[in-house]
Amino acid sequence: MTHEPLLGGLSCTPKKRGDSILRPGGTNCGGCGMGIAFHMLERAVGERPIQMVIPACCAIVTPGQYPRSAYGVPVVAATFASAAAVASGLAGTAHMNNESTRVVCWAGDGGTFDIGMATLSAAAERDEDILYVCYDNEIYGNTGGQRSSATPIGAVTTTTPRGKTLRKKDIVEILAAHRVPYVASVSLAHPEDALRKMRMAIDMHGFRFLHVLSPCPTGWKSEPAEGIELVRLAVRSGLFPIYEVFDGTRTDINVEPDFAFDALQRYFALQNRFRSDACDLAALAEAIREDWARLRRRALEETTC
Amino acid sequence: MTIELLSANHAAAMAATLAGRANRGARGFGGGVYPITPQTECIEFLCKQEFEKGRIVRVESEHSAMAVCMGFALGGARSFTASSSNGLAYMTENVFAAAMYRLPIVMMAVNRTLGPPWNIWVDHGDTLALRDSGWLQFYCEDNQEVLDTILLAYRLAEDRRVHLPVMVCQDAFVLSHTMMQTDVPSQALVDQFLPPLDLPHRLRDTPVTVGGLDFPHETEVHRIQHEQAMRRVPAVYGEVAREFESVFGRKPAAPIVPYRADDAELLLISMGTTASTVRAAVDRARERGVRVGSVRLRMFRPFPSRELELALMHAQRIAILDRDISLGQGGILWTEARGAAPREALVQNYVLGLGGGDIRPEHILGIIDDLGRRVHAESPEIMEVAT
Ligand code: SF4
C-alpha cells in the first residue's frame, strides 16, 4: 500500500458546511477545558480563514490517527518547541501573498512556559502577526501528568510526588514585558469576556497572546463536570487574575475578584492533586494580595499618566 | 553571466537570492536565519538583499531557523537557511521534521568540527551526523560548485518525484572564507531554470492536518515512500543536470567524480576539498609511475552505491579518506563506501584532517605509499596531520 500522495503524514477529511474547528471524533478526556476553549475560538473566528499550528500537547493527540483528522481547519502538527516559529513562516507567506489568513498557535503550558519559551519570546519580540493561545492545564498532560513551570504550588504530579513547592510562572507578565499589541488572561467561566477578547485578538495585527486556564480532570484529579466551577473559584479568589495589557503599557482589569478565602479553600478542596501539607493557604492568600496590589498600581498608574 | 570574486558563503547567498527571486510570480521566498561561525557571512549577505516577494526572519536559534523555513514551505514559499557545526546539532530535531514533512527546503551547511572543546575549522562530522535525517546531501569542492549546487538543489527538492530537502555542504574557511572567481548567472537564466514552486501539500483552505499521528503501518508506508523518493533522485539528477547545462552552458559535476581512474590499480576516495589535494598528489605519484587515481564523492545522500561500484570495479587497492569519525567505528565514508569495493580488493580507511588539520599533498603521498605496501587492510588509521 504505497499510493501517492501521502506526503508528510497529511491527514485530510472533507469539510462540511458549519463544521467546527474541533469536529466530533476528538479524543479529549471528558470535561477537558481545551474543548470548551476551542468552541469559544470557533465563535470568535466565524468565517475568517485560519491556519493553526499546534506543537506537541494534548491538542495534537486530539484529532486522532492518520489518515483522519478531527480538525475542521488546516493544522500543522509542529515539533514541541517550534509553534511560534512555524507560525512566523506561515504568517509571513500569507502576508507576502496579501492573504487575510489568520495564523493561530494553540499550545499547552509545556510548549509555552517551558520548552517553547525561547521561540515564543523571539516571535513576540519580532511582533509576528500571530495569535498565540496557551491553554494551560498546569501539567504535562499527554505524558501522564508531570510538573511544568505552570504547575501551581502544592500540586502533586508524578515528578513532584510530595507536592510542588514553587509558584507558577507569571506568563501574562512575561508576555506583557515584550510590549506586544495585546496580552490577556481568559476565564472559561466568563464567556462574554472570553469571547470579546478572542474576537478582538483574532482581528488585531502583530503578536497577540491569550492565556486560558484550562481545567484538566485527568491531571487535576477533579470531577469532569466541575471544570467551569473551578475556573470561577480561581478567578473569585484572585488566584487567576483576569486582565488585559495593550502594548505593554495600558492594563485593564476585567473581572473583580471578591478574594473570598473560602473560594480559595474550595478551589483546593475540589482537586485531589493538592496536598494540604504542601501548601499554606494563608500564605498563598497573602501572596495573591501582594500580586493584586502590584497589578492595581500598574492599572492605575497607566490610566492616570 | 558575470564573473565575480566571491567566497563560498557569498556564492551560496547569491544562489539563494536568485532562487528566491525566481519564485516572485508564485508564493515568494522566506527563510529563518541565525549566525554561527563560519557561516555568518552567508546570512549577512542574504539580509542585505531586496526581495519583491520575500522575507528573511532573524530568529533566536537554529532550531527556530529551520522551523521558520518549515512554516514558509508549508505556506508554499521557496525557503532557505544556512548553518554549521553545533548550530546544526541544535537544529537537528527540525532537520528531521523538515524531511518527514517532505518539504523542499534548501540549506547550505558549512562543515565545521563539533565542540566542545571549541574548534571553528573544517571536518565533516557535523553534517554526516545528519545523514539519516532524510535529506539529500552534497559535498562541494569549490565556490562555483556551491552556487551551482544550490540552484540544482531547488530543482531536485521541488521535483514532484522527490519533494525532499537538500543540504549543500562546503568546507569551513577552505571554501567559506576563500574568494574565487565565480560565474554568477543572470536572474533571467535562473528564472528559466527554476519554475515557480507549486507544492501540492502546502496548506490551503481545506482542513488538513500535516504531521498528525501515525500508527506503525502508516509509518511503514511513509518511510517506504520517503525511501522511494530517495531512489528516484539519481535519475532526476541526470535530467536536471542536463537542463542546467542547456540553460547555463556549463555541466554540473556528477554524483561521483573520478580522476585518472580508468587504468588505476590504487584508488583514493574522498569528499569536499580533500579531493583537490588528492588530485594534486595523484599527479605527483603518477609522475613516479604509480598507477593511482581518485574518486570524489559529491552526493552522499542518496548514497550512489551503483555508480561507486562501477567506478571501483577494477581497483585492487582502495584508500577511503575520511575527514570525520564515528567514534568506536571509524570513518563514516569508509563504513558506507567499502561495500561498493570489489570483493578481492584491499580497502583501508584513513581518518585525517579532523578539527581542520591541514591536509597536504605529502600526507596523501604517504597514504599512497602505505596503500601500495600493505599486505592486508587493518583497522582505520587515525592520522595526526596538524603541526
Ligand atoms: S489530559 Fe487534561 S488537558 Fe489533556 S485531554 Fe485530558 S483533560 Fe484535556
XYZ file of C-alpha atoms and ligand atoms in Angstrom:
700
model
C 0.000 0.000 0.000
C 2.097 2.921 -1.205
C -0.197 5.160 -3.156
C 0.814 8.801 -3.687
C 0.385 11.388 -2.412
C 0.611 10.699 1.292
C 3.234 13.310 1.867
C 4.305 14.356 5.301
C 1.658 12.490 7.269
C -1.012 14.697 5.785
C -4.489 13.878 7.048
C -7.496 15.247 5.269
C -11.149 14.640 5.922
C -13.781 16.502 3.940
C -15.111 19.720 5.427
C -18.826 20.139 5.782
C -20.547 23.473 5.971
C -20.793 24.586 9.528
C -18.069 22.255 10.768
C -16.396 23.452 13.915
C -12.660 23.850 14.477
C -12.692 20.679 16.558
C -15.188 18.323 14.991
C -16.744 15.222 16.527
C -14.199 12.441 16.840
C -11.736 14.269 19.089
C -10.104 12.133 21.761
C -10.015 14.611 24.660
C -10.844 13.366 28.134
C -14.344 14.209 29.286
C -14.506 17.651 30.862
C -11.307 18.895 29.217
C -11.171 22.689 29.197
C -9.392 22.715 25.845
C -12.580 21.604 24.079
C -14.545 24.471 25.628
C -11.828 26.924 24.627
C -11.967 25.580 21.066
C -15.713 26.207 20.910
C -15.166 29.802 22.010
C -12.404 30.291 19.455
C -14.716 28.841 16.823
C -17.308 31.520 17.593
C -14.704 34.261 17.578
C -13.196 33.153 14.276
C -16.503 32.920 12.439
C -15.966 32.795 8.700
C -12.384 34.067 8.739
C -9.825 31.783 7.089
C -7.464 30.430 9.729
C -4.478 28.114 9.900
C -3.407 26.597 13.184
C -0.028 25.485 14.440
C -0.174 23.004 17.295
C 3.005 21.688 18.904
C 3.231 18.506 20.947
C 0.467 18.671 23.578
C -2.926 17.050 24.179
C -4.377 19.102 21.311
C -2.266 17.283 18.768
C -3.375 13.882 20.009
C -6.989 15.037 19.974
C -7.606 14.922 16.178
C -6.950 11.184 16.088
C -4.943 8.904 13.883
C -3.768 9.342 10.289
C -5.380 9.494 7.742
C -8.263 11.098 9.616
C -8.307 14.365 11.492
C -10.986 15.832 13.723
C -9.786 19.362 12.968
C -12.028 21.331 10.640
C -9.285 23.808 9.680
C -5.754 23.408 8.250
C -3.365 22.400 11.027
C 0.378 21.889 11.249
C 1.462 19.460 13.944
C 4.746 21.161 14.874
C 7.697 19.972 16.921
C 7.369 20.725 20.622
C 9.367 23.964 20.829
C 8.557 25.322 17.378
C 4.950 26.524 17.239
C 5.640 30.261 17.173
C 8.467 29.861 14.641
C 6.489 27.667 12.232
C 3.624 30.139 12.573
C 6.014 33.006 11.726
C 6.764 31.350 8.392
C 3.093 30.677 7.664
C 2.048 34.199 8.597
C 4.950 35.586 6.553
C 3.811 33.664 3.489
C 0.195 34.754 3.915
C 1.385 38.340 4.280
C 3.598 38.266 1.160
C 0.655 36.952 -0.804
C -1.834 39.531 0.530
C -3.972 36.823 2.116
C -6.223 37.540 5.065
C -5.499 34.165 6.696
C -5.169 34.441 10.473
C -2.483 32.169 11.904
C -3.214 30.776 15.367
C -0.816 28.879 17.625
C -2.600 26.591 20.023
C -0.250 25.237 22.656
C -0.254 23.788 26.127
C 1.738 25.083 29.066
C 4.660 22.723 28.334
C 5.084 24.163 24.835
C 4.616 27.708 26.112
C 6.027 28.152 29.640
C 8.826 25.600 29.209
C 10.284 24.153 26.013
C 8.788 26.717 23.623
C 9.635 29.777 25.728
C 12.621 30.999 23.681
C 10.726 30.544 20.414
C 7.663 32.290 21.819
C 9.674 35.177 23.265
C 11.506 35.689 19.960
C 8.292 35.669 17.900
C 6.783 38.172 20.334
C 9.858 40.418 20.119
C 9.588 40.307 16.301
C 5.904 41.213 16.670
C 4.886 38.444 14.267
C 1.303 38.570 13.078
C 0.201 35.592 15.176
C -2.493 34.883 17.725
C -0.893 32.599 20.303
C -3.313 30.828 22.628
C -1.929 28.885 25.569
C -4.466 26.512 27.074
C -2.810 25.970 30.409
C -3.742 22.767 32.237
C -0.783 23.308 34.564
C 0.727 19.915 33.838
C 2.308 17.752 31.120
C -0.990 16.099 30.245
C -0.383 13.636 27.462
C 2.736 12.177 29.061
C 0.686 11.314 32.100
C 0.977 14.311 34.408
C 4.429 15.705 35.195
C 5.123 19.137 36.664
C 5.748 22.090 34.386
C 6.705 25.635 35.321
C 2.955 26.344 35.112
C 2.151 23.807 37.829
C 0.911 25.660 40.921
C 2.336 25.391 44.394
C 1.042 22.413 46.338
C 0.158 20.263 43.303
C 1.172 16.637 43.342
C 2.372 15.406 39.962
C 4.280 12.259 39.007
C 7.508 14.272 39.256
C 6.543 16.212 42.389
C 5.159 13.367 44.495
C 5.279 15.457 47.675
C 3.647 18.458 46.065
C 5.314 21.308 44.164
C 6.955 23.808 46.465
C 7.320 26.638 43.956
C 4.775 29.018 42.474
C 3.951 29.039 38.783
C 5.471 31.466 36.300
C 3.514 34.606 35.589
C 3.194 34.129 31.851
C 0.957 37.147 31.233
C 3.552 39.452 32.809
C 6.329 37.815 30.805
C 4.492 38.412 27.544
C 3.386 41.911 28.542
C 7.058 42.741 29.093
C 7.559 42.136 25.366
C 5.317 45.186 24.726
C 3.275 43.255 22.149
C -0.052 44.740 20.991
C -2.235 42.523 23.154
C -1.878 40.109 26.070
C -4.817 38.855 28.122
C -5.850 36.160 30.558
C -9.071 34.381 29.661
C -11.574 32.773 32.030
C -13.732 29.991 30.626
C -16.195 30.807 33.418
C -16.707 34.309 31.975
C -17.721 33.569 28.383
C -18.689 37.123 27.461
C -15.320 38.497 28.468
C -13.570 35.498 26.894
C -15.391 35.878 23.599
C -14.798 39.615 23.490
C -11.068 39.032 23.923
C -10.895 36.261 21.333
C -12.872 38.332 18.818
C -10.637 41.327 19.325
C -7.441 39.272 19.291
C -8.236 37.375 16.094
C -8.614 40.620 14.143
C -5.717 42.573 15.630
C -2.344 42.601 13.890
C 1.015 41.886 15.392
C 1.624 39.459 18.221
C -1.328 38.655 20.490
C -1.235 36.265 23.416
C -4.117 34.701 25.328
C -3.635 32.703 28.498
C -6.513 30.316 29.187
C -6.691 28.389 32.460
C -7.854 25.032 31.138
C -9.349 22.524 33.587
C -7.901 19.055 33.209
C -9.926 16.495 35.193
C -7.291 13.834 34.496
C -4.387 15.851 35.824
C -6.235 17.854 38.441
C -7.956 14.772 39.819
C -11.238 16.635 39.758
C -14.781 15.943 38.606
C -15.187 16.489 34.830
C -18.411 18.425 35.401
C -16.748 20.868 37.820
C -14.201 22.434 35.443
C -16.025 25.708 34.935
C -16.747 25.970 38.665
C -13.042 25.537 39.377
C -12.114 28.352 36.995
C -14.765 30.555 38.623
C -13.236 29.835 42.049
C -9.735 30.587 40.750
C -10.979 33.951 39.466
C -13.075 34.783 42.553
C -10.223 34.057 44.924
C -7.844 36.264 42.926
C -5.599 33.282 42.170
C -6.186 33.719 38.422
C -6.425 37.454 37.680
C -8.441 38.355 34.590
C -6.963 41.356 32.838
C -5.546 42.573 29.564
C -2.479 44.573 28.611
C -2.277 46.689 25.474
C 1.183 47.411 24.007
C 2.751 46.512 27.329
C 1.526 49.827 28.731
C -2.221 50.033 29.325
C -3.526 47.483 31.824
C -7.255 46.883 32.241
C -8.640 44.631 34.955
C -11.677 42.830 33.539
C -13.084 40.815 36.433
C -13.056 41.923 40.062
C -12.453 39.077 42.495
C -14.028 39.092 45.950
C -10.907 37.455 47.414
C -13.098 35.127 49.486
C -10.860 32.794 51.467
C -13.468 30.066 51.243
C -13.286 30.285 47.430
C -9.556 29.559 47.643
C -10.184 26.735 50.118
C -12.859 25.270 47.899
C -10.639 25.538 44.790
C -8.029 23.426 46.574
C -10.521 21.037 48.177
C -12.231 20.145 44.894
C -8.997 18.926 43.332
C -7.280 15.835 44.609
C -3.971 16.937 43.091
C -3.369 19.310 46.017
C -1.746 18.106 49.202
C -2.848 20.197 52.117
C 0.552 19.878 53.816
C 2.368 21.092 50.689
C 0.670 24.444 50.564
C -0.037 27.030 53.223
C -3.283 28.632 52.006
C -2.972 31.617 54.316
C 0.476 32.384 52.906
C -0.872 31.906 49.391
C -3.738 34.320 50.098
C -1.158 36.870 51.261
C 0.901 36.381 48.091
C -2.263 36.846 45.999
C -2.966 40.139 47.796
C 0.542 41.361 47.049
C 0.220 40.407 43.385
C -3.052 42.277 43.177
C -1.648 45.358 44.812
C 1.056 45.452 42.157
C -1.469 44.824 39.377
C -3.757 47.616 40.593
C -0.880 50.067 40.951
C 0.047 49.403 37.341
C -3.519 49.626 36.074
C -3.944 52.917 37.920
C -0.567 54.449 37.021
C -1.061 53.794 33.367
C -4.508 55.296 33.190
C -3.505 58.439 35.091
C -0.187 59.176 33.394
C 26.567 35.970 -16.709
C 29.165 37.901 -14.824
C 32.330 36.722 -13.179
C 32.546 37.875 -9.587
C 35.092 37.329 -6.864
C 33.082 35.564 -4.165
C 33.622 33.499 -1.047
C 31.583 30.290 -0.874
C 29.421 31.924 1.804
C 28.562 34.755 -0.550
C 28.192 32.406 -3.523
C 25.653 30.409 -1.514
C 23.722 33.507 -0.502
C 23.815 34.744 -4.090
C 22.347 31.459 -5.318
C 19.636 31.519 -2.645
C 18.774 35.126 -3.550
C 18.471 34.312 -7.244
C 16.384 31.216 -6.494
C 14.225 33.184 -4.070
C 13.566 35.968 -6.568
C 12.733 33.391 -9.222
C 9.679 32.458 -7.168
C 8.263 36.014 -7.078
C 5.496 35.024 -9.507
C 4.382 32.252 -7.152
C 4.274 32.198 -3.322
C 7.533 34.064 -2.776
C 10.591 33.297 -0.690
C 11.362 33.115 3.000
C 13.910 31.860 5.459
C 14.849 31.892 9.105
C 18.468 32.820 9.756
C 20.836 32.651 12.707
C 24.573 33.359 12.758
C 27.343 30.885 13.503
C 30.993 30.946 12.529
C 31.923 30.197 9.738
C 28.521 30.529 8.090
C 27.617 34.054 9.251
C 28.673 35.935 6.078
C 26.123 33.913 4.156
C 23.142 35.115 6.174
C 24.538 38.647 6.456
C 24.658 38.804 2.677
C 21.117 37.454 2.462
C 19.836 40.054 4.940
C 21.140 42.821 2.673
C 19.167 41.660 -0.359
C 15.911 43.192 -1.523
C 13.060 40.864 -2.389
C 9.949 41.825 -4.282
C 8.178 38.984 -2.521
C 10.327 37.612 0.224
C 11.107 37.816 3.912
C 14.154 36.871 5.959
C 13.299 36.242 9.614
C 16.099 36.897 12.114
C 15.337 34.200 14.684
C 16.764 33.356 18.096
C 18.216 29.906 17.320
C 18.963 27.388 14.602
C 16.080 25.250 15.853
C 13.719 28.111 15.064
C 15.546 28.940 11.815
C 14.512 25.579 10.437
C 11.037 25.885 11.977
C 10.512 29.216 10.207
C 11.641 27.610 6.939
C 9.096 24.837 7.537
C 6.395 27.463 8.028
C 7.320 29.249 4.791
C 7.493 25.953 2.901
C 4.161 24.767 4.316
C 2.727 28.071 3.131
C 4.087 27.288 -0.334
C 7.075 29.649 -0.405
C 10.585 28.697 -1.504
C 12.843 28.672 1.529
C 16.482 28.709 2.555
C 18.672 28.699 5.612
C 22.293 28.068 6.459
C 24.118 26.699 9.458
C 27.138 24.829 10.717
C 28.500 22.521 13.416
C 26.829 22.924 16.818
C 24.163 25.035 15.119
C 23.209 22.011 13.056
C 23.300 19.861 16.167
C 20.907 22.271 17.876
C 18.697 22.337 14.774
C 18.626 18.562 14.470
C 15.070 17.854 15.606
C 13.689 20.188 12.965
C 16.146 18.953 10.326
C 14.440 15.586 10.638
C 10.989 17.182 10.759
C 11.557 19.128 7.515
C 12.301 15.875 5.713
C 9.413 13.971 7.298
C 7.027 16.739 6.179
C 8.545 16.294 2.682
C 9.383 19.989 2.327
C 11.687 21.242 -0.459
C 13.891 23.379 1.816
C 17.487 24.028 0.784
C 20.142 24.530 3.455
C 23.762 25.485 2.998
C 25.882 23.825 5.669
C 29.451 24.863 6.347
C 31.317 21.842 7.637
C 32.867 22.686 10.984
C 34.099 20.482 13.819
C 31.601 19.820 16.598
C 32.575 21.077 20.057
C 33.379 21.152 22.865
C 36.291 21.739 23.044
C 35.526 24.543 20.609
C 37.072 24.476 17.191
C 35.871 26.535 14.246
C 37.752 24.671 11.491
C 36.612 22.096 8.989
C 35.638 18.499 9.393
C 32.636 16.657 8.034
C 31.341 15.178 11.284
C 28.566 17.753 11.719
C 26.621 17.067 8.530
C 27.465 13.369 8.429
C 25.761 13.069 11.812
C 22.631 14.123 9.908
C 22.977 11.504 7.191
C 19.928 9.613 8.480
C 17.713 12.706 8.590
C 16.060 12.038 5.230
C 17.746 14.978 3.443
C 19.751 14.834 0.237
C 23.386 15.749 0.878
C 26.005 17.191 -1.478
C 29.640 17.951 -0.613
C 31.217 20.671 -2.745
C 34.772 21.248 -3.853
C 34.840 24.883 -4.931
C 32.749 28.038 -4.793
C 31.277 27.708 -8.265
C 30.082 24.276 -7.287
C 28.442 25.680 -4.158
C 26.496 28.228 -6.210
C 25.555 25.746 -8.924
C 24.572 23.022 -6.478
C 22.192 25.317 -4.619
C 20.390 26.126 -7.869
C 20.330 22.422 -8.767
C 19.157 21.622 -5.249
C 15.970 23.651 -5.671
C 15.125 21.835 -8.886
C 15.730 18.476 -7.217
C 13.918 19.342 -3.996
C 10.865 20.725 -5.781
C 10.586 17.926 -8.325
C 7.324 16.056 -7.824
C 9.196 12.755 -7.856
C 11.398 13.905 -4.965
C 9.894 16.529 -2.609
C 12.728 16.336 -0.121
C 15.015 18.925 1.450
C 18.610 19.287 0.272
C 21.746 20.095 2.246
C 24.609 21.653 0.291
C 27.837 21.266 2.257
C 31.129 23.125 1.919
C 34.360 23.179 3.915
C 34.858 25.791 6.633
C 37.343 28.539 5.692
C 38.919 26.455 2.909
C 35.843 27.466 0.893
C 33.599 29.517 3.167
C 36.095 32.372 3.507
C 38.156 31.911 0.355
C 37.382 34.134 -2.606
C 37.264 32.538 -6.010
C 36.154 33.678 -9.423
C 32.535 32.628 -9.637
C 30.271 32.753 -12.622
C 27.018 34.310 -11.399
C 24.068 33.694 -13.693
C 21.575 36.407 -14.563
C 18.143 36.447 -12.961
C 16.606 35.753 -16.364
C 18.537 32.491 -16.697
C 17.700 31.414 -13.156
C 14.036 32.192 -13.836
C 14.284 29.943 -16.847
C 15.876 27.125 -14.841
C 13.673 27.307 -11.747
C 9.947 27.153 -12.446
C 7.588 28.638 -9.833
C 7.106 26.332 -6.847
C 3.701 24.716 -6.556
C 3.872 22.398 -3.566
C 0.896 20.010 -3.684
C 0.724 19.553 0.085
C 1.051 23.187 1.114
C -1.682 24.499 3.410
C -4.697 25.868 1.604
C -8.249 26.354 2.911
C -9.060 22.654 3.131
C -8.929 21.134 6.605
C -5.759 19.060 6.517
C -3.560 18.119 9.448
C 0.090 17.977 8.440
C 2.237 15.673 10.519
C -0.512 14.166 12.671
C -0.460 10.805 14.420
C 0.931 7.735 12.644
C 0.477 4.196 13.825
C 3.040 1.540 12.858
C 1.597 0.728 9.463
C 1.238 4.376 8.462
C 4.852 4.980 9.446
C 5.951 1.978 7.388
C 4.182 3.458 4.375
C 5.596 6.930 4.956
C 9.138 5.574 5.235
C 8.715 3.432 2.131
C 7.546 6.481 0.191
C 10.431 8.555 1.517
C 12.909 5.860 0.511
C 11.319 5.518 -2.927
C 11.697 9.265 -3.430
C 15.389 8.941 -2.480
C 15.825 6.151 -5.006
C 14.368 8.302 -7.762
C 16.967 11.019 -7.133
C 19.823 9.726 -9.370
C 17.592 9.644 -12.472
C 16.083 13.042 -11.664
C 19.584 14.394 -11.030
C 20.652 13.319 -14.522
C 17.699 15.122 -16.101
C 18.132 18.257 -14.040
C 21.883 18.383 -14.685
C 21.287 18.199 -18.448
C 18.827 21.054 -18.219
C 21.253 23.033 -16.081
C 23.849 22.654 -18.831
C 21.435 23.747 -21.557
C 20.403 26.858 -19.597
C 23.717 27.934 -18.059
C 26.143 26.445 -20.574
C 28.238 24.536 -18.049
C 27.959 20.993 -16.911
C 27.436 20.373 -13.200
C 29.579 17.689 -11.614
C 28.126 14.181 -11.433
C 27.351 12.462 -8.088
C 30.724 10.743 -8.406
C 33.768 12.398 -9.959
C 36.604 10.030 -10.988
C 40.100 11.349 -11.765
C 42.736 9.360 -13.692
C 40.831 6.313 -12.529
C 40.481 4.316 -15.747
C 43.728 2.344 -15.513
C 44.306 2.876 -11.784
C 45.283 -0.016 -9.542
C 45.157 2.228 -6.493
C 42.128 4.409 -5.893
C 41.598 7.087 -3.256
C 38.044 8.053 -2.300
C 37.319 11.360 -0.569
C 34.839 14.221 -0.227
C 34.922 18.026 -0.284
C 38.168 19.932 -0.695
C 40.225 16.914 0.409
C 39.606 15.676 -3.136
C 41.511 18.624 -4.684
C 44.571 17.861 -2.595
C 44.205 14.204 -3.516
C 44.236 15.092 -7.235
C 47.460 17.074 -6.845
C 49.050 14.110 -5.049
C 47.772 11.691 -7.700
C 49.527 13.753 -10.380
C 52.797 13.671 -8.444
C 52.583 9.927 -7.816
C 51.764 9.320 -11.483
C 54.994 11.138 -12.406
C 56.801 8.478 -10.340
C 54.952 5.763 -12.271
C 52.370 4.795 -9.629
C 49.062 3.804 -11.236
C 46.883 5.727 -8.879
C 43.623 7.597 -9.393
C 40.894 9.113 -7.281
C 37.160 9.274 -6.874
C 35.376 12.236 -5.332
C 32.044 11.503 -3.772
C 29.882 14.578 -4.285
C 26.481 13.138 -3.432
C 26.354 11.369 -0.081
C 22.561 11.045 0.207
C 21.137 9.214 -1.535
C 24.331 7.173 -1.459
C 25.391 6.458 -5.065
C 26.267 2.791 -4.462
C 25.787 1.618 -8.064
C 27.881 4.413 -9.560
C 30.569 3.839 -6.948
C 30.637 0.093 -7.658
C 31.247 0.840 -11.329
C 33.958 3.371 -10.500
C 35.769 0.924 -8.210
C 35.333 -2.138 -10.420
C 38.976 -2.509 -11.479
C 40.739 -1.171 -8.411
C 42.929 -3.563 -6.434
C 43.740 -1.282 -3.528
C 41.383 1.342 -2.246
C 42.007 4.054 0.335
C 38.958 5.715 1.817
C 39.817 9.128 3.260
C 37.541 10.438 5.971
C 37.538 13.933 7.433
C 35.196 12.656 10.146
C 35.000 9.825 12.611
C 32.197 7.772 14.036
C 33.863 7.130 17.374
C 34.031 3.442 18.121
C 33.763 2.537 14.457
C 35.952 4.624 12.126
C 35.411 6.857 9.138
C 31.803 7.306 8.109
C 32.569 7.416 4.386
C 34.536 4.196 4.844
C 31.678 2.383 6.559
C 29.349 3.419 3.744
C 31.631 3.102 0.716
C 33.556 -0.077 1.430
C 30.593 -2.211 0.405
C 30.945 -0.899 -3.151
C 34.528 -2.197 -3.481
C 35.268 -5.406 -5.389
C 35.406 -8.373 -3.026
C 39.092 -9.101 -3.662
C 40.241 -5.500 -3.243
C 42.208 -4.307 -0.224
C 40.280 -1.437 1.411
C 41.983 0.704 4.023
C 40.431 3.600 5.928
C 42.456 6.736 6.737
C 40.932 9.350 9.021
C 42.698 12.689 8.605
C 42.202 16.403 8.920
C 39.910 16.270 11.942
C 39.396 19.670 13.547
C 40.693 21.385 10.417
C 44.172 19.830 10.433
C 45.771 20.949 7.182
C 45.750 18.084 4.682
C 48.766 18.476 2.379
C 49.804 16.565 -0.745
C 52.648 14.983 1.294
C 50.084 13.361 3.592
C 48.260 11.939 0.604
C 51.538 10.723 -0.944
C 52.240 8.982 2.358
C 48.843 7.295 2.129
C 49.534 6.216 -1.467
C 52.860 4.669 -0.355
C 51.244 2.950 2.600
C 48.379 1.624 0.482
C 50.817 0.221 -2.117
C 52.907 -1.560 0.519
C 50.111 -3.073 2.602
C 49.761 -6.824 2.882
C 46.244 -6.575 4.222
C 43.805 -3.979 5.481
C 43.768 -3.093 9.132
C 41.521 -1.115 11.424
C 41.102 2.558 10.477
C 44.288 4.590 10.542
C 43.687 7.720 12.592
C 46.266 10.244 11.444
C 47.605 13.412 13.044
C 48.324 15.849 10.249
C 48.236 19.126 12.155
C 51.517 20.601 13.312
S -5.113 15.158 29.991
Fe -6.157 17.027 30.622
S -5.675 18.552 29.029
Fe -5.197 16.527 28.184
S -7.047 15.908 27.089
Fe -7.209 15.066 29.177
S -8.306 16.616 30.343
Fe -7.616 17.607 28.460
